[in-house]
Coordinates of C-alpha atoms and ligand atoms in Angstrom, one line a residue:
M28 CA 0.0 0.0 0.0
K29 CA 1.2 3.5 -0.8
V30 CA 1.4 6.6 1.3
Y31 CA 2.2 10.1 -0.1
I32 CA 3.5 12.8 2.2
T33 CA 3.5 16.4 0.9
R34 CA 6.7 17.4 2.7
K35 CA 9.6 15.8 4.4
I36 CA 8.4 15.2 8.0
Q37 CA 10.4 13.7 10.9
S38 CA 12.3 10.6 9.6
K39 CA 11.2 8.5 12.6
A40 CA 7.7 8.6 11.2
I41 CA 8.7 7.8 7.6
K42 CA 10.7 4.8 9.0
Y43 CA 7.7 3.7 11.0
L44 CA 5.5 3.7 7.9
R45 CA 8.1 1.7 5.9
D46 CA 8.7 -0.7 8.8
N47 CA 4.9 -1.4 8.7
G48 CA 5.1 -2.5 5.1
L49 CA 4.0 0.7 3.4
T50 CA 5.6 2.3 0.3
V51 CA 6.3 5.9 1.1
S52 CA 6.8 8.8 -1.3
V53 CA 7.6 12.3 -0.1
Y54 CA 7.5 15.6 -2.0
K55 CA 11.2 16.6 -1.8
E56 CA 11.1 20.4 -1.8
D57 CA 10.7 22.3 1.5
K58 CA 7.8 24.5 0.3
P59 CA 4.1 23.9 -0.4
I60 CA 3.5 21.4 -3.2
P61 CA 1.9 22.9 -6.3
K62 CA -1.6 21.6 -6.8
S63 CA -0.8 20.1 -10.3
V64 CA 2.2 18.2 -8.8
L65 CA 0.1 16.9 -6.0
I66 CA -2.7 15.7 -8.3
K67 CA -0.1 13.9 -10.5
N68 CA 1.4 12.1 -7.5
I69 CA -1.6 10.9 -5.6
K70 CA -3.7 9.0 -8.2
N71 CA -3.0 5.5 -6.8
I72 CA -2.2 6.1 -3.2
D73 CA -4.0 4.5 -0.2
A74 CA -3.1 7.3 2.3
L75 CA -2.3 10.9 2.1
I76 CA -0.4 12.9 4.8
P77 CA -0.8 16.6 4.0
L78 CA 0.3 19.7 5.9
L79 CA -1.9 22.6 7.0
T80 CA -0.6 24.6 4.0
D81 CA -2.1 22.0 1.5
K82 CA -5.7 22.8 0.6
I83 CA -7.3 19.4 0.1
D84 CA -10.4 20.3 -1.8
E85 CA -12.9 18.4 -4.0
E86 CA -10.6 18.4 -7.0
I87 CA -7.8 16.9 -5.0
I88 CA -10.1 14.3 -3.3
D89 CA -11.6 13.4 -6.7
S90 CA -8.1 12.9 -8.2
M91 CA -7.4 10.1 -5.7
T92 CA -9.0 6.9 -6.9
K93 CA -8.1 4.6 -4.0
C94 CA -7.3 6.8 -1.0
K95 CA -8.9 5.7 2.2
I96 CA -7.4 8.1 4.8
I97 CA -6.1 11.7 4.9
A98 CA -4.0 12.0 8.0
N99 CA -3.4 15.7 8.5
F100 CA -0.1 16.8 10.1
A101 CA -1.8 19.4 12.3
V102 CA -4.5 19.6 14.9
G103 CA -6.4 22.2 12.8
Y104 CA -8.1 20.7 9.7
E105 CA -9.8 23.6 8.0
N106 CA -7.4 23.0 5.1
I107 CA -9.4 19.8 4.3
D108 CA -12.9 19.5 2.9
V109 CA -13.9 17.0 5.6
D110 CA -17.5 16.7 4.5
Y111 CA -16.6 15.9 1.0
A112 CA -13.9 13.4 2.1
K113 CA -16.6 11.7 4.2
R114 CA -18.9 11.5 1.3
K115 CA -16.2 9.8 -0.6
N116 CA -15.6 7.3 2.2
I117 CA -12.3 8.8 3.1
I118 CA -11.5 9.1 6.8
V119 CA -9.7 12.3 8.0
T120 CA -7.5 12.3 11.1
N121 CA -5.6 15.1 12.9
T122 CA -2.9 15.4 15.6
P123 CA -4.5 16.6 18.8
D124 CA -3.0 16.5 22.3
V125 CA 0.6 16.1 21.2
L126 CA 1.1 19.8 20.5
T127 CA -1.0 21.2 23.4
D128 CA 1.9 22.0 25.7
S129 CA 4.0 23.4 22.9
T130 CA 1.2 25.8 21.8
A131 CA 0.3 26.8 25.3
D132 CA 4.0 27.6 25.9
L133 CA 4.0 29.8 22.9
A134 CA 0.8 31.6 24.0
M135 CA 2.5 32.4 27.4
T136 CA 5.7 33.4 25.5
L137 CA 3.6 35.9 23.6
A138 CA 1.8 37.1 26.7
L139 CA 5.0 37.8 28.4
A140 CA 6.8 39.2 25.4
C141 CA 3.9 41.6 24.9
S142 CA 3.4 42.6 28.5
R143 CA 7.2 43.2 28.9
R144 CA 7.7 44.8 25.6
L145 CA 10.2 42.4 24.2
F146 CA 10.2 43.7 20.6
E147 CA 10.5 47.4 21.6
S148 CA 13.3 46.6 24.0
R149 CA 15.4 44.9 21.4
K150 CA 14.7 47.7 18.9
L151 CA 15.8 50.3 21.5
I152 CA 19.1 48.5 21.9
D153 CA 19.5 48.0 18.1
D154 CA 18.8 51.7 17.6
G155 CA 21.6 52.6 20.0
K156 CA 19.2 54.2 22.4
F157 CA 20.0 52.3 25.6
K158 CA 22.0 55.1 27.2
H159 CA 21.1 54.7 30.9
W160 CA 18.7 53.0 33.3
K161 CA 15.5 55.1 33.6
P162 CA 12.6 54.8 36.1
N163 CA 10.1 54.9 33.3
L164 CA 11.8 53.1 30.5
L165 CA 9.5 50.6 28.8
L166 CA 7.1 49.9 31.6
G167 CA 4.9 46.9 31.1
Y168 CA 2.5 44.9 33.1
E169 CA 2.7 41.9 35.4
I170 CA 0.4 38.9 34.9
K171 CA -0.2 38.4 38.6
D172 CA -3.7 39.5 39.7
K173 CA -4.7 40.3 36.1
I174 CA -7.7 38.8 34.4
F175 CA -6.5 36.3 31.9
G176 CA -9.3 35.6 29.4
I177 CA -9.3 32.4 27.4
I178 CA -11.5 32.0 24.3
G179 CA -12.0 28.3 23.8
A180 CA -11.6 26.1 26.8
G181 CA -10.4 22.9 25.0
R182 CA -7.1 21.2 25.5
I183 CA -4.8 24.1 24.5
G184 CA -7.0 26.8 26.1
E185 CA -6.9 24.8 29.4
A186 CA -3.1 24.3 29.2
T187 CA -2.7 28.0 28.6
A188 CA -5.0 28.8 31.5
K189 CA -3.0 26.6 33.8
R190 CA 0.2 28.5 32.9
A191 CA -1.5 31.9 33.5
Y192 CA -2.9 30.6 36.8
A193 CA 0.6 29.6 37.9
F194 CA 1.7 33.2 37.2
G195 CA -1.1 34.4 39.6
A196 CA -3.7 35.5 37.1
K197 CA -7.5 35.2 37.6
I198 CA -8.9 32.9 34.9
F199 CA -12.1 33.8 33.0
Y200 CA -13.2 32.0 29.8
H201 CA -15.7 31.9 27.0
S202 CA -16.4 28.5 25.5
R203 CA -19.3 26.5 24.1
S204 CA -19.3 24.2 27.1
V205 CA -18.4 24.4 30.7
N206 CA -14.9 23.2 31.5
N207 CA -15.4 21.7 35.0
K208 CA -11.7 20.9 35.5
M209 CA -10.7 24.5 34.8
E210 CA -13.5 25.7 37.2
K211 CA -12.4 23.3 39.9
D212 CA -8.6 23.5 39.6
L213 CA -8.1 27.0 38.5
N214 CA -11.2 28.7 39.9
A215 CA -12.0 29.7 36.3
K216 CA -15.3 31.5 35.5
K217 CA -17.3 31.1 32.3
V218 CA -18.7 34.4 30.9
S219 CA -20.1 35.7 27.6
L220 CA -17.7 36.8 24.9
N221 CA -18.5 40.4 25.3
K222 CA -18.1 40.3 29.1
L223 CA -14.7 38.5 28.6
L224 CA -13.5 41.2 26.2
N225 CA -14.7 43.9 28.5
I226 CA -12.9 42.6 31.7
S227 CA -9.8 40.9 30.5
D228 CA -6.2 42.2 30.7
F229 CA -5.0 39.3 28.6
I230 CA -7.0 37.5 26.0
S231 CA -5.8 34.3 24.4
L232 CA -7.6 32.6 21.5
H233 CA -7.8 28.8 21.4
I234 CA -10.6 27.9 18.9
P235 CA -10.6 26.4 15.5
S236 CA -11.1 28.3 12.2
N237 CA -14.6 27.7 10.7
E238 CA -17.5 29.7 9.4
K239 CA -18.7 30.2 13.0
T240 CA -15.4 31.6 14.3
F241 CA -14.5 33.8 11.2
H242 CA -13.9 37.3 12.5
L243 CA -15.2 36.4 16.0
L244 CA -13.2 39.4 17.1
N245 CA -14.3 42.3 14.9
K246 CA -14.8 46.0 14.7
D247 CA -17.9 45.9 16.9
N248 CA -16.6 43.9 19.8
L249 CA -12.9 44.9 19.7
K250 CA -14.3 48.3 21.0
L251 CA -15.0 46.6 24.3
L252 CA -11.3 45.9 25.1
K253 CA -9.5 47.6 28.0
R254 CA -6.7 50.1 27.2
N255 CA -4.2 47.8 28.8
A256 CA -5.4 44.7 27.0
V257 CA -3.0 42.3 25.4
I258 CA -4.4 40.0 22.6
I259 CA -2.7 36.7 21.9
N260 CA -3.5 34.5 18.9
T261 CA -1.9 31.2 18.4
A262 CA -5.0 29.6 16.9
R263 CA -5.9 30.8 13.4
G264 CA -5.6 34.2 11.8
D265 CA -9.1 34.6 10.5
I266 CA -10.6 34.5 13.9
I267 CA -9.6 38.2 14.3
D268 CA -10.3 40.9 11.8
E269 CA -6.7 41.8 11.2
V270 CA -7.4 45.2 9.7
E271 CA -9.5 46.3 12.7
L272 CA -6.9 44.9 15.1
A273 CA -4.2 47.0 13.5
K274 CA -6.4 50.0 13.7
I275 CA -7.1 49.8 17.4
L276 CA -3.5 49.0 18.2
K277 CA -2.3 51.9 16.1
K278 CA -4.7 54.3 17.9
G279 CA -3.4 53.1 21.3
K280 CA -6.8 51.7 22.3
I281 CA -5.1 48.5 23.6
F282 CA -1.7 47.8 25.0
S283 CA -0.2 45.1 22.8
V284 CA -0.8 42.2 20.4
G285 CA 1.1 38.9 20.0
L286 CA 0.4 36.9 16.9
D287 CA 1.6 33.5 15.6
V288 CA -1.0 33.2 12.9
Y289 CA -2.4 35.5 10.2
E290 CA -5.5 35.9 8.1
N291 CA -3.7 35.4 4.8
E292 CA -0.6 33.4 5.8
P293 CA 2.3 33.8 5.0
K294 CA 1.2 37.4 4.2
I295 CA 1.0 39.7 7.1
H296 CA -1.1 42.8 6.9
P297 CA 1.3 45.7 6.2
E298 CA -0.3 47.9 8.9
L299 CA 0.6 45.2 11.5
L300 CA 4.2 45.2 10.3
K301 CA 4.5 48.9 10.9
L302 CA 3.5 48.7 14.6
N303 CA 5.9 48.5 17.5
K304 CA 3.7 47.2 20.3
I305 CA 3.3 43.9 18.6
V306 CA 5.2 40.6 18.7
L307 CA 5.0 38.6 15.5
M308 CA 6.0 34.9 15.0
P309 CA 5.9 32.8 11.9
H310 CA 3.3 30.2 12.9
I311 CA 5.5 28.1 15.2
G312 CA 3.0 27.1 17.9
S313 CA 3.8 23.4 17.5
A314 CA 7.5 23.9 16.5
T315 CA 9.2 22.0 19.3
V316 CA 11.2 18.9 18.8
E317 CA 8.8 17.1 21.1
A318 CA 5.6 18.2 19.4
R319 CA 6.7 17.9 15.8
T320 CA 8.1 14.4 16.4
A321 CA 4.9 13.3 18.1
M322 CA 2.8 14.9 15.4
A323 CA 4.6 13.0 12.7
M324 CA 4.3 9.8 14.6
L325 CA 0.6 10.3 15.3
A326 CA -0.1 11.0 11.6
A327 CA 1.9 7.8 10.7
K328 CA 0.2 5.7 13.3
N329 CA -3.2 6.9 12.1
V330 CA -2.3 5.7 8.7
V331 CA -0.9 2.3 9.8
N332 CA -3.7 1.6 12.3
F333 CA -6.3 2.4 9.7
L334 CA -4.9 0.7 6.7
H335 CA -3.9 -2.5 8.6
W336 CA -6.6 -2.7 11.3
G337 CA -9.4 -0.3 10.3
K338 CA -8.9 1.8 13.4
P339 CA -7.6 5.3 13.2
I340 CA -6.4 6.8 16.5
T341 CA -7.6 10.4 16.2
P342 CA -10.3 10.7 13.5
V343 CA -11.9 14.2 13.3
Ligands
GLV415 C1 -0.9 24.1 13.8 O1 -1.3 25.2 13.7 C2 -1.8 23.0 13.9 O2 -3.0 23.1 13.6 O3 -1.4 21.9 14.1

């Protein structure tokens, strides 16, 4: 049976697939595979392992005549037309859990980098402006005793909340369902989205991208934010209206923004690039040795378990 992987992933996973009797082909270049090349290479495969940068639409799905499983190398799967795959009897899997700590670590990294003005600090030094210690130089905010608002109390939201709680923050959250563990262990309180935006000092997003979450933070509700608010997005770019976010930050209506994801990745809105009170990262939430190895292995195990025994580990 044949597996196609759209990029060179961790070799341990490729070995695992081969050790389990599968023939593996990998797109050799370290950039997104062009659609025409993908279509040419996947006609007779039994399993596809794509990345979040590969749009697996109807045309791609139709071009695979035998494929039984699409094992996404990501926890988010908005890049795949899951409904259409299901209609074609193709199972879709993702890589949850294994990147939770890595992503929550990055959310906290951004929270701290924003509240302690990391980017501006480095710039001041690079510009040769660090002349002496000053009582009011680059004052930021502490996390202790602040309200840390979590949007989406799933695995990553909860792991981020735990970290913020350890820093002494008060945890509030907005989510579809009650997270009893967060309420019990972290004394977290569930509130409406508007209330959360209105009371939080830090806001961190942990929800998937779909038609319901598109521009969840927009012109109307961004107005509710406090002046010292720090917004963190390690989820997906299109959950926030990037243009409106740039506008309120530019006008000084909030304190800072930390982004790992963008509406039109890898493009970043030029207005965001001009701002100082912002920390930008190139979508590296799961970029730790631990998480990426585990993601590759989970994608590979989903393929092997399904093709050999009909049981995927993490179907979506
Ligand atoms: C990364 O963004 C992922 O969805 O795994």
